[in-house]
PDB file of C-alpha atoms in Angstrom:
ATOM      1  CA  MET A   1       0.000   0.000   0.000  1.00  0.00           C
ATOM      2  CA  TYR A   2       1.330   3.448  -0.940  1.00  0.00           C
ATOM      3  CA  LEU A   3       1.638   6.168   1.702  1.00  0.00           C
ATOM      4  CA  GLU A   4      -0.947   8.219  -0.193  1.00  0.00           C
ATOM      5  CA  HIS A   5      -3.393   5.294   0.031  1.00  0.00           C
ATOM      6  CA  ILE A   6      -2.826   5.009   3.784  1.00  0.00           C
ATOM      7  CA  THR A   7      -3.394   8.737   4.253  1.00  0.00           C
ATOM      8  CA  THR A   8      -6.566   8.583   2.162  1.00  0.00           C
ATOM      9  CA  PHE A   9      -7.916   5.603   4.116  1.00  0.00           C
ATOM     10  CA  LEU A  10      -7.251   7.275   7.486  1.00  0.00           C
ATOM     11  CA  ASN A  11      -8.871  10.506   6.377  1.00  0.00           C
ATOM     12  CA  LEU A  12     -11.990   8.768   5.088  1.00  0.00           C
ATOM     13  CA  ALA A  13     -12.180   6.720   8.282  1.00  0.00           C
ATOM     14  CA  GLU A  14     -12.331  10.015  10.188  1.00  0.00           C
ATOM     15  CA  THR A  15     -14.685  11.971   7.922  1.00  0.00           C
ATOM     16  CA  LEU A  16     -16.875   9.079   6.745  1.00  0.00           C
ATOM     17  CA  ASN A  17     -17.587  11.329   3.784  1.00  0.00           C
ATOM     18  CA  PHE A  18     -16.067  10.928   0.324  1.00  0.00           C
ATOM     19  CA  SER A  19     -16.673  14.568  -0.586  1.00  0.00           C
ATOM     20  CA  LYS A  20     -14.934  15.914   2.541  1.00  0.00           C
ATOM     21  CA  THR A  21     -12.000  13.554   2.091  1.00  0.00           C
ATOM     22  CA  ALA A  22     -11.684  14.604  -1.564  1.00  0.00           C
ATOM     23  CA  ILE A  23     -11.433  18.242  -0.409  1.00  0.00           C
ATOM     24  CA  ASN A  24      -8.941  17.402   2.344  1.00  0.00           C
ATOM     25  CA  MET A  25      -6.750  15.412  -0.043  1.00  0.00           C
ATOM     26  CA  HIS A  26      -7.083  17.906  -2.915  1.00  0.00           C
ATOM     27  CA  GLN A  27      -8.375  15.165  -5.204  1.00  0.00           C
ATOM     28  CA  SER A  28     -11.580  14.401  -7.018  1.00  0.00           C
ATOM     29  CA  GLN A  29     -14.231  12.257  -5.339  1.00  0.00           C
ATOM     30  CA  SER A  30     -13.818   9.581  -8.002  1.00  0.00           C
ATOM     31  CA  SER A  31     -10.064   9.400  -7.274  1.00  0.00           C
ATOM     32  CA  ILE A  32     -10.796   8.842  -3.582  1.00  0.00           C
ATOM     33  CA  SER A  33     -13.254   6.073  -4.447  1.00  0.00           C
ATOM     34  CA  GLN A  34     -10.708   4.397  -6.727  1.00  0.00           C
ATOM     35  CA  SER A  35      -8.014   4.589  -4.031  1.00  0.00           C
ATOM     36  CA  ILE A  36     -10.266   2.936  -1.440  1.00  0.00           C
ATOM     37  CA  LEU A  37     -11.273   0.219  -3.886  1.00  0.00           C
ATOM     38  CA  SER A  38      -7.601  -0.348  -4.693  1.00  0.00           C
ATOM     39  CA  ILE A  39      -6.760  -0.747  -0.981  1.00  0.00           C
ATOM     40  CA  GLU A  40      -9.610  -3.171  -0.382  1.00  0.00           C
ATOM     41  CA  LYS A  41      -8.655  -5.186  -3.447  1.00  0.00           C
ATOM     42  CA  GLU A  42      -4.999  -5.338  -2.445  1.00  0.00           C
ATOM     43  CA  LEU A  43      -5.802  -6.401   1.125  1.00  0.00           C
ATOM     44  CA  ASN A  44      -8.773  -8.519   0.113  1.00  0.00           C
ATOM     45  CA  LEU A  45     -10.760  -6.845   2.896  1.00  0.00           C
ATOM     46  CA  GLN A  46     -13.918  -4.765   3.051  1.00  0.00           C
ATOM     47  CA  LEU A  47     -13.068  -1.622   5.021  1.00  0.00           C
ATOM     48  CA  PHE A  48     -16.198   0.447   4.450  1.00  0.00           C
ATOM     49  CA  ILE A  49     -19.921  -0.127   4.006  1.00  0.00           C
ATOM     50  CA  ARG A  50     -21.289   2.354   1.485  1.00  0.00           C
ATOM     51  CA  ASP A  51     -24.832   3.263   0.568  1.00  0.00           C
ATOM     52  CA  ARG A  52     -26.479   6.369  -0.827  1.00  0.00           C
ATOM     53  CA  LYS A  53     -26.855   8.017   2.589  1.00  0.00           C
ATOM     54  CA  ARG A  54     -23.764   7.156   4.594  1.00  0.00           C
ATOM     55  CA  VAL A  55     -20.338   5.563   4.862  1.00  0.00           C
ATOM     56  CA  ILE A  56     -19.593   3.202   7.766  1.00  0.00           C
ATOM     57  CA  LEU A  57     -16.343   1.593   8.862  1.00  0.00           C
ATOM     58  CA  THR A  58     -16.487  -2.184   9.090  1.00  0.00           C
ATOM     59  CA  PRO A  59     -15.036  -3.823  12.225  1.00  0.00           C
ATOM     60  CA  THR A  60     -12.039  -4.765  10.075  1.00  0.00           C
ATOM     61  CA  GLY A  61     -11.739  -1.150   8.919  1.00  0.00           C
ATOM     62  CA  LYS A  62     -11.826   0.108  12.524  1.00  0.00           C
ATOM     63  CA  ASP A  63      -9.078  -2.292  13.534  1.00  0.00           C
ATOM     64  CA  LEU A  64      -6.893  -1.224  10.613  1.00  0.00           C
ATOM     65  CA  TYR A  65      -7.517   2.470  11.409  1.00  0.00           C
ATOM     66  CA  TYR A  66      -6.438   2.147  15.051  1.00  0.00           C
ATOM     67  CA  SER A  67      -3.324   0.271  13.968  1.00  0.00           C
ATOM     68  CA  LEU A  68      -2.285   2.632  11.177  1.00  0.00           C
ATOM     69  CA  LYS A  69      -3.051   5.997  12.832  1.00  0.00           C
ATOM     70  CA  PRO A  70      -0.187   5.919  15.377  1.00  0.00           C
ATOM     71  CA  TRP A  71       2.121   4.502  12.717  1.00  0.00           C
ATOM     72  CA  LEU A  72       1.433   7.485  10.441  1.00  0.00           C
ATOM     73  CA  ASN A  73       2.031   9.906  13.329  1.00  0.00           C
ATOM     74  CA  ASP A  74       5.364   8.209  14.030  1.00  0.00           C
ATOM     75  CA  TYR A  75       6.230   8.421  10.344  1.00  0.00           C
ATOM     76  CA  HIS A  76       5.620  12.187  10.218  1.00  0.00           C
ATOM     77  CA  GLN A  77       7.569  12.698  13.449  1.00  0.00           C
ATOM     78  CA  ALA A  78      10.494  10.750  12.003  1.00  0.00           C
ATOM     79  CA  ILE A  79      10.460  12.892   8.847  1.00  0.00           C
ATOM     80  CA  GLN A  80      10.314  16.086  10.916  1.00  0.00           C
ATOM     81  CA  HIS A  81      13.219  14.910  13.062  1.00  0.00           C
ATOM     82  CA  ALA A  82      15.316  14.144   9.990  1.00  0.00           C
ATOM     83  CA  GLN A  83      14.520  17.573   8.535  1.00  0.00           C
ATOM     84  CA  ASN A  84      15.545  19.256  11.800  1.00  0.00           C
ATOM     85  CA  ILE A  85      18.864  17.404  11.730  1.00  0.00           C
ATOM     86  CA  ASP A  86      19.380  18.557   8.156  1.00  0.00           C
ATOM     87  CA  ILE A  87      18.671  22.153   9.169  1.00  0.00           C
ATOM     88  CA  LEU A  88      21.259  21.909  11.936  1.00  0.00           C
ATOM     89  CA  ASN A  89      23.795  20.575   9.455  1.00  0.00           C
ATOM     90  CA  GLN A  90      22.933  23.287   6.928  1.00  0.00           C
ATOM     91  CA  ILE A  91      24.200  26.113   9.130  1.00  0.00           C
ATOM     92  CA  ASN A  92      23.445  29.621   7.947  1.00  0.00           C
ATOM     93  CA  LEU A  93      26.272  32.149   7.844  1.00  0.00           C
ATOM     94  CA  THR A  94      25.289  35.786   7.271  1.00  0.00           C
ATOM     95  CA  ILE A  95      28.225  37.999   6.262  1.00  0.00           C
ATOM     96  CA  GLY A  96      27.998  41.789   6.258  1.00  0.00           C
ATOM     97  CA  TYR A  97      30.154  44.124   4.188  1.00  0.00           C
ATOM     98  CA  SER A  98      30.114  47.838   3.379  1.00  0.00           C
ATOM     99  CA  GLY A  99      30.484  47.522  -0.394  1.00  0.00           C
ATOM    100  CA  THR A 100      33.968  48.701  -1.274  1.00  0.00           C
ATOM    101  CA  PRO A 101      35.160  48.114  -4.851  1.00  0.00           C
ATOM    102  CA  TYR A 102      37.506  45.436  -3.478  1.00  0.00           C
ATOM    103  CA  GLU A 103      34.667  43.654  -1.668  1.00  0.00           C
ATOM    104  CA  TYR A 104      32.413  43.673  -4.725  1.00  0.00           C
ATOM    105  CA  ALA A 105      35.238  42.085  -6.735  1.00  0.00           C
ATOM    106  CA  VAL A 106      36.598  39.598  -4.209  1.00  0.00           C
ATOM    107  CA  ILE A 107      33.860  38.516  -1.772  1.00  0.00           C
ATOM    108  CA  PRO A 108      32.088  36.358  -4.415  1.00  0.00           C
ATOM    109  CA  MET A 109      35.407  34.575  -4.969  1.00  0.00           C
ATOM    110  CA  ILE A 110      35.982  34.132  -1.228  1.00  0.00           C
ATOM    111  CA  VAL A 111      32.491  32.759  -0.618  1.00  0.00           C
ATOM    112  CA  LYS A 112      32.707  30.383  -3.564  1.00  0.00           C
ATOM    113  CA  LEU A 113      36.046  28.944  -2.431  1.00  0.00           C
ATOM    114  CA  PHE A 114      34.854  28.666   1.175  1.00  0.00           C
ATOM    115  CA  ARG A 115      31.668  26.820   0.218  1.00  0.00           C
ATOM    116  CA  GLN A 116      33.594  24.397  -1.976  1.00  0.00           C
ATOM    117  CA  GLN A 117      35.319  23.245   1.198  1.00  0.00           C
ATOM    118  CA  ASN A 118      32.273  23.716   3.454  1.00  0.00           C
ATOM    119  CA  PRO A 119      29.232  22.720   1.360  1.00  0.00           C
ATOM    120  CA  ASN A 120      27.015  22.245   4.442  1.00  0.00           C
ATOM    121  CA  ILE A 121      27.205  25.966   5.269  1.00  0.00           C
ATOM    122  CA  LYS A 122      24.699  28.260   3.584  1.00  0.00           C
ATOM    123  CA  VAL A 123      26.145  31.761   3.122  1.00  0.00           C
ATOM    124  CA  ILE A 124      23.955  34.862   3.028  1.00  0.00           C
ATOM    125  CA  LEU A 125      25.397  38.301   2.224  1.00  0.00           C
ATOM    126  CA  GLU A 126      24.186  41.730   3.304  1.00  0.00           C
ATOM    127  CA  ASN A 127      25.509  45.144   2.259  1.00  0.00           C
ATOM    128  CA  TYR A 128      25.048  48.164   4.548  1.00  0.00           C
ATOM    129  CA  ALA A 129      26.909  51.169   5.962  1.00  0.00           C
ATOM    130  CA  HIS A 130      29.335  50.446   8.820  1.00  0.00           C
ATOM    131  CA  SER A 131      26.982  51.678  11.550  1.00  0.00           C
ATOM    132  CA  VAL A 132      24.162  49.419  10.349  1.00  0.00           C
ATOM    133  CA  LEU A 133      26.503  46.423  10.052  1.00  0.00           C
ATOM    134  CA  ILE A 134      27.631  46.883  13.653  1.00  0.00           C
ATOM    135  CA  ASP A 135      24.010  47.035  14.854  1.00  0.00           C
ATOM    136  CA  HIS A 136      23.134  43.914  12.857  1.00  0.00           C
ATOM    137  CA  LEU A 137      26.095  42.032  14.304  1.00  0.00           C
ATOM    138  CA  LYS A 138      25.270  43.003  17.890  1.00  0.00           C
ATOM    139  CA  ASN A 139      21.568  42.192  17.391  1.00  0.00           C
ATOM    140  CA  GLY A 140      22.285  38.792  15.846  1.00  0.00           C
ATOM    141  CA  ASN A 141      21.018  39.689  12.368  1.00  0.00           C
ATOM    142  CA  CYS A 142      24.391  38.742  10.915  1.00  0.00           C
ATOM    143  CA  ASN A 143      27.239  36.558  12.166  1.00  0.00           C
ATOM    144  CA  LEU A 144      30.325  38.333  10.878  1.00  0.00           C
ATOM    145  CA  ILE A 145      31.295  41.643   9.247  1.00  0.00           C
ATOM    146  CA  PHE A 146      34.220  42.794   7.164  1.00  0.00           C
ATOM    147  CA  THR A 147      35.526  45.959   8.806  1.00  0.00           C
ATOM    148  CA  MET A 148      38.490  47.976  10.081  1.00  0.00           C
ATOM    149  CA  PRO A 149      39.586  47.957  13.741  1.00  0.00           C
ATOM    150  CA  ASP A 150      39.339  51.745  14.093  1.00  0.00           C
ATOM    151  CA  ILE A 151      35.675  51.595  13.014  1.00  0.00           C
ATOM    152  CA  ILE A 152      34.734  49.203  15.853  1.00  0.00           C
ATOM    153  CA  LYS A 153      37.302  50.450  18.390  1.00  0.00           C
ATOM    154  CA  ASN A 154      34.738  51.736  20.898  1.00  0.00           C
ATOM    155  CA  VAL A 155      32.146  49.010  20.347  1.00  0.00           C
ATOM    156  CA  GLU A 156      31.876  46.546  23.220  1.00  0.00           C
ATOM    157  CA  GLY A 157      31.251  42.846  22.789  1.00  0.00           C
ATOM    158  CA  LEU A 158      33.109  42.338  19.490  1.00  0.00           C
ATOM    159  CA  THR A 159      36.272  40.441  18.620  1.00  0.00           C
ATOM    160  CA  TYR A 160      38.358  41.626  15.678  1.00  0.00           C
ATOM    161  CA  TYR A 161      40.584  39.371  13.531  1.00  0.00           C
ATOM    162  CA  ASN A 162      43.102  41.235  11.417  1.00  0.00           C
ATOM    163  CA  LEU A 163      43.617  39.930   7.891  1.00  0.00           C
ATOM    164  CA  THR A 164      45.936  42.552   6.406  1.00  0.00           C
ATOM    165  CA  ASN A 165      47.858  45.759   7.105  1.00  0.00           C
ATOM    166  CA  GLY A 166      47.402  48.127   4.207  1.00  0.00           C
ATOM    167  CA  GLN A 167      48.595  51.442   2.857  1.00  0.00           C
ATOM    168  CA  TYR A 168      46.705  54.636   2.197  1.00  0.00           C
ATOM    169  CA  CYS A 169      46.930  55.704  -1.431  1.00  0.00           C
ATOM    170  CA  LEU A 170      46.060  58.552  -3.722  1.00  0.00           C
ATOM    171  CA  ILE A 171      43.761  57.169  -6.415  1.00  0.00           C
ATOM    172  CA  VAL A 172      44.141  58.753  -9.846  1.00  0.00           C
ATOM    173  CA  PRO A 173      42.679  57.974 -13.278  1.00  0.00           C
ATOM    174  CA  HIS A 174      45.122  55.986 -15.381  1.00  0.00           C
ATOM    175  CA  ASP A 175      45.204  58.594 -18.146  1.00  0.00           C
ATOM    176  CA  SER A 176      45.843  61.688 -15.991  1.00  0.00           C
ATOM    177  CA  ASN A 177      48.267  63.229 -13.517  1.00  0.00           C
ATOM    178  CA  LYS A 178      51.351  61.688 -15.059  1.00  0.00           C
ATOM    179  CA  GLU A 179      53.503  64.045 -12.961  1.00  0.00           C
ATOM    180  CA  LEU A 180      52.429  62.324  -9.730  1.00  0.00           C
ATOM    181  CA  LYS A 181      54.880  59.644  -8.683  1.00  0.00           C
ATOM    182  CA  SER A 182      54.681  57.215  -5.768  1.00  0.00           C
ATOM    183  CA  PRO A 183      55.336  57.650  -2.892  1.00  0.00           C
ATOM    184  CA  ILE A 184      53.568  61.000  -2.654  1.00  0.00           C
ATOM    185  CA  PRO A 185      54.220  63.380   0.273  1.00  0.00           C
ATOM    186  CA  ILE A 186      50.900  64.502   1.718  1.00  0.00           C
ATOM    187  CA  ASN A 187      52.075  68.144   1.565  1.00  0.00           C
ATOM    188  CA  SER A 188      52.467  68.052  -2.242  1.00  0.00           C
ATOM    189  CA  LEU A 189      48.794  68.159  -3.221  1.00  0.00           C
ATOM    190  CA  THR A 190      48.248  71.921  -3.409  1.00  0.00           C
ATOM    191  CA  ASN A 191      45.708  72.991  -6.072  1.00  0.00           C
ATOM    192  CA  GLN A 192      44.482  69.415  -6.590  1.00  0.00           C
ATOM    193  CA  SER A 193      40.812  68.455  -6.767  1.00  0.00           C
ATOM    194  CA  ILE A 194      40.274  65.695  -4.202  1.00  0.00           C
ATOM    195  CA  ILE A 195      37.185  63.734  -3.202  1.00  0.00           C
ATOM    196  CA  PHE A 196      36.957  63.009   0.532  1.00  0.00           C
ATOM    197  CA  LEU A 197      34.604  60.761   2.445  1.00  0.00           C
ATOM    198  CA  ASP A 198      32.323  62.520   4.907  1.00  0.00           C
ATOM    199  CA  HIS A 199      33.703  62.120   8.452  1.00  0.00           C
ATOM    200  CA  ARG A 200      30.412  60.565   9.581  1.00  0.00           C
ATOM    201  CA  TRP A 201      30.960  57.640   7.213  1.00  0.00           C
ATOM    202  CA  CYS A 202      34.683  57.155   6.658  1.00  0.00           C
ATOM    203  CA  PRO A 203      37.026  55.157   8.921  1.00  0.00           C
ATOM    204  CA  PRO A 204      38.643  57.277  11.683  1.00  0.00           C
ATOM    205  CA  THR A 205      42.168  56.666  10.360  1.00  0.00           C
ATOM    206  CA  GLN A 206      41.113  57.885   6.920  1.00  0.00           C
ATOM    207  CA  ASN A 207      39.449  60.937   8.422  1.00  0.00           C
ATOM    208  CA  LYS A 208      42.690  61.684  10.279  1.00  0.00           C
ATOM    209  CA  LEU A 209      44.650  61.440   7.021  1.00  0.00           C
ATOM    210  CA  GLN A 210      42.150  63.715   5.249  1.00  0.00           C
ATOM    211  CA  GLN A 211      42.587  66.320   7.981  1.00  0.00           C
ATOM    212  CA  GLU A 212      46.369  66.143   7.613  1.00  0.00           C
ATOM    213  CA  ILE A 213      46.073  66.654   3.844  1.00  0.00           C
ATOM    214  CA  LEU A 214      43.893  69.709   4.452  1.00  0.00           C
ATOM    215  CA  HIS A 215      46.351  71.085   6.992  1.00  0.00           C
ATOM    216  CA  HIS A 216      49.457  70.690   4.800  1.00  0.00           C
ATOM    217  CA  ASN A 217      48.061  71.939   1.460  1.00  0.00           C
ATOM    218  CA  ASN A 218      46.613  75.208   0.234  1.00  0.00           C
ATOM    219  CA  HIS A 219      43.930  75.865  -2.371  1.00  0.00           C
ATOM    220  CA  LEU A 220      42.504  72.349  -2.411  1.00  0.00           C
ATOM    221  CA  ASN A 221      39.255  71.799  -4.272  1.00  0.00           C
ATOM    222  CA  ILE A 222      37.484  69.357  -1.957  1.00  0.00           C
ATOM    223  CA  SER A 223      34.263  67.456  -2.607  1.00  0.00           C
ATOM    224  CA  TYR A 224      32.662  65.379   0.158  1.00  0.00           C
ATOM    225  CA  VAL A 225      30.625  62.226  -0.467  1.00  0.00           C
ATOM    226  CA  ASN A 226      28.964  59.821   1.950  1.00  0.00           C
ATOM    227  CA  ASN A 227      29.986  56.445   0.547  1.00  0.00           C
ATOM    228  CA  ILE A 228      32.926  54.809  -1.166  1.00  0.00           C
ATOM    229  CA  SER A 229      30.920  53.796  -4.240  1.00  0.00           C
ATOM    230  CA  THR A 230      30.135  57.418  -5.086  1.00  0.00           C
ATOM    231  CA  CYS A 231      33.731  58.413  -4.412  1.00  0.00           C
ATOM    232  CA  HIS A 232      34.976  55.633  -6.689  1.00  0.00           C
ATOM    233  CA  THR A 233      32.569  56.653  -9.462  1.00  0.00           C
ATOM    234  CA  MET A 234      33.553  60.306  -9.274  1.00  0.00           C
ATOM    235  CA  VAL A 235      37.268  59.474  -9.469  1.00  0.00           C
ATOM    236  CA  LYS A 236      36.652  57.271 -12.512  1.00  0.00           C
ATOM    237  CA  ALA A 237      34.698  60.142 -14.055  1.00  0.00           C
ATOM    238  CA  GLY A 238      37.728  62.410 -13.666  1.00  0.00           C
ATOM    239  CA  THR A 239      36.075  64.862 -11.241  1.00  0.00           C
ATOM    240  CA  GLY A 240      38.869  64.543  -8.686  1.00  0.00           C
ATOM    241  CA  LEU A 241      41.413  62.312  -6.986  1.00  0.00           C
ATOM    242  CA  GLY A 242      40.484  59.782  -4.325  1.00  0.00           C
ATOM    243  CA  VAL A 243      42.036  58.792  -1.015  1.00  0.00           C
ATOM    244  CA  TRP A 244      41.523  55.291   0.321  1.00  0.00           C
ATOM    245  CA  ALA A 245      43.402  52.177   1.423  1.00  0.00           C
ATOM    246  CA  ASN A 246      44.838  49.753  -1.093  1.00  0.00           C
ATOM    247  CA  PHE A 247      42.499  47.032   0.234  1.00  0.00           C
ATOM    248  CA  VAL A 248      39.555  49.183  -0.851  1.00  0.00           C
ATOM    249  CA  GLN A 249      40.652  49.282  -4.494  1.00  0.00           C
ATOM    250  CA  ASP A 250      39.227  46.790  -7.015  1.00  0.00           C
ATOM    251  CA  PRO A 251      42.277  44.699  -8.037  1.00  0.00           C
ATOM    252  CA  HIS A 252      40.813  44.240 -11.534  1.00  0.00           C
ATOM    253  CA  ASP A 253      40.251  47.956 -12.174  1.00  0.00           C
ATOM    254  CA  LYS A 254      42.575  49.071 -14.999  1.00  0.00           C
ATOM    255  CA  ASP A 255      41.172  52.614 -15.135  1.00  0.00           C
ATOM    256  CA  LEU A 256      42.593  53.770 -11.791  1.00  0.00           C
ATOM    257  CA  ASN A 257      46.108  53.815 -10.361  1.00  0.00           C
ATOM    258  CA  CYS A 258      47.010  53.559  -6.676  1.00  0.00           C
ATOM    259  CA  LEU A 259      49.824  55.935  -5.694  1.00  0.00           C
ATOM    260  CA  LYS A 260      51.269  55.286  -2.249  1.00  0.00           C
ATOM    261  CA  LEU A 261      51.015  58.239   0.149  1.00  0.00           C
ATOM    262  CA  LYS A 262      53.836  59.053   2.556  1.00  0.00           C
ATOM    263  CA  THR A 263      52.131  58.723   5.911  1.00  0.00           C
ATOM    264  CA  ASP A 264      52.633  56.898   9.192  1.00  0.00           C
ATOM    265  CA  ILE A 265      48.909  56.096   9.355  1.00  0.00           C
ATOM    266  CA  ILE A 266      48.531  52.376   8.663  1.00  0.00           C
ATOM    267  CA  PRO A 267      45.033  51.114   7.838  1.00  0.00           C
ATOM    268  CA  LYS A 268      44.053  47.582   8.794  1.00  0.00           C
ATOM    269  CA  TYR A 269      41.308  45.328   7.475  1.00  0.00           C
ATOM    270  CA  GLY A 270      39.725  42.160   8.790  1.00  0.00           C
ATOM    271  CA  VAL A 271      36.551  40.675  10.220  1.00  0.00           C
ATOM    272  CA  ALA A 272      34.644  41.058  13.473  1.00  0.00           C
ATOM    273  CA  VAL A 273      32.374  38.647  15.329  1.00  0.00           C
ATOM    274  CA  LEU A 274      30.600  38.695  18.683  1.00  0.00           C
ATOM    275  CA  ASP A 275      32.697  37.927  21.760  1.00  0.00           C
ATOM    276  CA  GLN A 276      30.071  35.416  22.835  1.00  0.00           C
ATOM    277  CA  GLY A 277      27.444  33.426  20.970  1.00  0.00           C
ATOM    278  CA  THR A 278      29.277  33.197  17.646  1.00  0.00           C
ATOM    279  CA  ASN A 279      27.932  30.265  15.636  1.00  0.00           C
ATOM    280  CA  LYS A 280      30.118  27.465  14.357  1.00  0.00           C
ATOM    281  CA  ALA A 281      29.843  28.613  10.760  1.00  0.00           C
ATOM    282  CA  ALA A 282      31.301  32.045  11.598  1.00  0.00           C
ATOM    283  CA  ASN A 283      34.155  30.450  13.535  1.00  0.00           C
ATOM    284  CA  SER A 284      34.862  28.147  10.598  1.00  0.00           C
ATOM    285  CA  PHE A 285      34.878  31.094   8.197  1.00  0.00           C
ATOM    286  CA  VAL A 286      37.280  33.104  10.385  1.00  0.00           C
ATOM    287  CA  LYS A 287      39.637  30.139  10.677  1.00  0.00           C
ATOM    288  CA  TRP A 288      39.463  29.533   6.919  1.00  0.00           C
ATOM    289  CA  LEU A 289      40.161  33.205   6.143  1.00  0.00           C
ATOM    290  CA  THR A 290      43.101  33.480   8.526  1.00  0.00           C
ATOM    291  CA  ASN A 291      44.617  30.314   7.065  1.00  0.00           C
ATOM    292  CA  ASN A 292      44.102  31.259   3.420  1.00  0.00           C
ATOM    293  CA  GLY A 293      44.420  35.043   3.578  1.00  0.00           C
ATOM    294  CA  LEU A 294      42.751  37.681   1.415  1.00  0.00           C
ATOM    295  CA  PRO A 295      43.301  37.428  -2.345  1.00  0.00           C
ATOM    296  CA  LEU A 296      44.287  40.060  -4.873  1.00  0.00           C
ATOM    297  CA  ILE A 297      44.987  43.088  -2.680  1.00  0.00           C
ATOM    298  CA  THR A 298      46.578  45.869  -4.754  1.00  0.00           C
ATOM    299  CA  LYS A 299      50.264  46.078  -3.791  1.00  0.00           C
ATOM    300  CA  ASN A 300      51.814  47.511  -6.952  1.00  0.00           C
ATOM    301  CA  TYR A 301      52.135  51.251  -6.593  1.00  0.00           C
ATOM    302  CA  LEU A 302      53.101  53.426  -9.541  1.00  0.00           C
TER     303      LEU A 302
END
């Protein structure tokens, strides 16, 4: 007897109405009748007495019902238990990132390589500003964020894992500013058009560098933007020069050059998780990242 036949028999034994059972089983009434006839023929038993007014279970039908009902309940419980085990094995890992050109280029590669070695972990990505990512991490909406230590310096309850020490650079279009040569003193940018990140959005170390550039240069044409994507687009459009860390730059971008700036300010980049309550998937990802390192960070300065 098929499972569907058993379910149909038990339902009809409870409703004693072919029409109601047809509705419950999402089948036609004739299909229900054929299923019951098929069961009775297979078992060589009469399970129901039918006439034009009613349906009655035979004593044999009652006995079979009371035997099969707990079995079907056990079957569904067993399936549910197996599904719960599968859910536990298929651990979700939500990763937050702020959307730098580097992250857009490299995170898909990182996730793909990680999942090849950890196929039981389901990875979900979310892209928000740093302040939102920190809130999501603390509230449990994500398990891990890519960040910089100065961004989370005053945030309690987080553990930071450093993945790389970088270098702040002046970002210039490939076809302009040929006179600029790396490394560039920060006091040699007078009369340049530069695009800065708003202090409410940019990392504290970058804001400190921007203030030093302002202090040491006269007649700067400064534009302020509130996210790195806009800054990146404006630099590519030739509206000004950019300032960001080498680990922010898209390693595949041939339109922009990274020129090392002479500064003692060293930016760092890594991941942060909660001090307590971090799930196994996040711990596995951190361990995998620290062992394998970050790929394709721009290190060739012109």
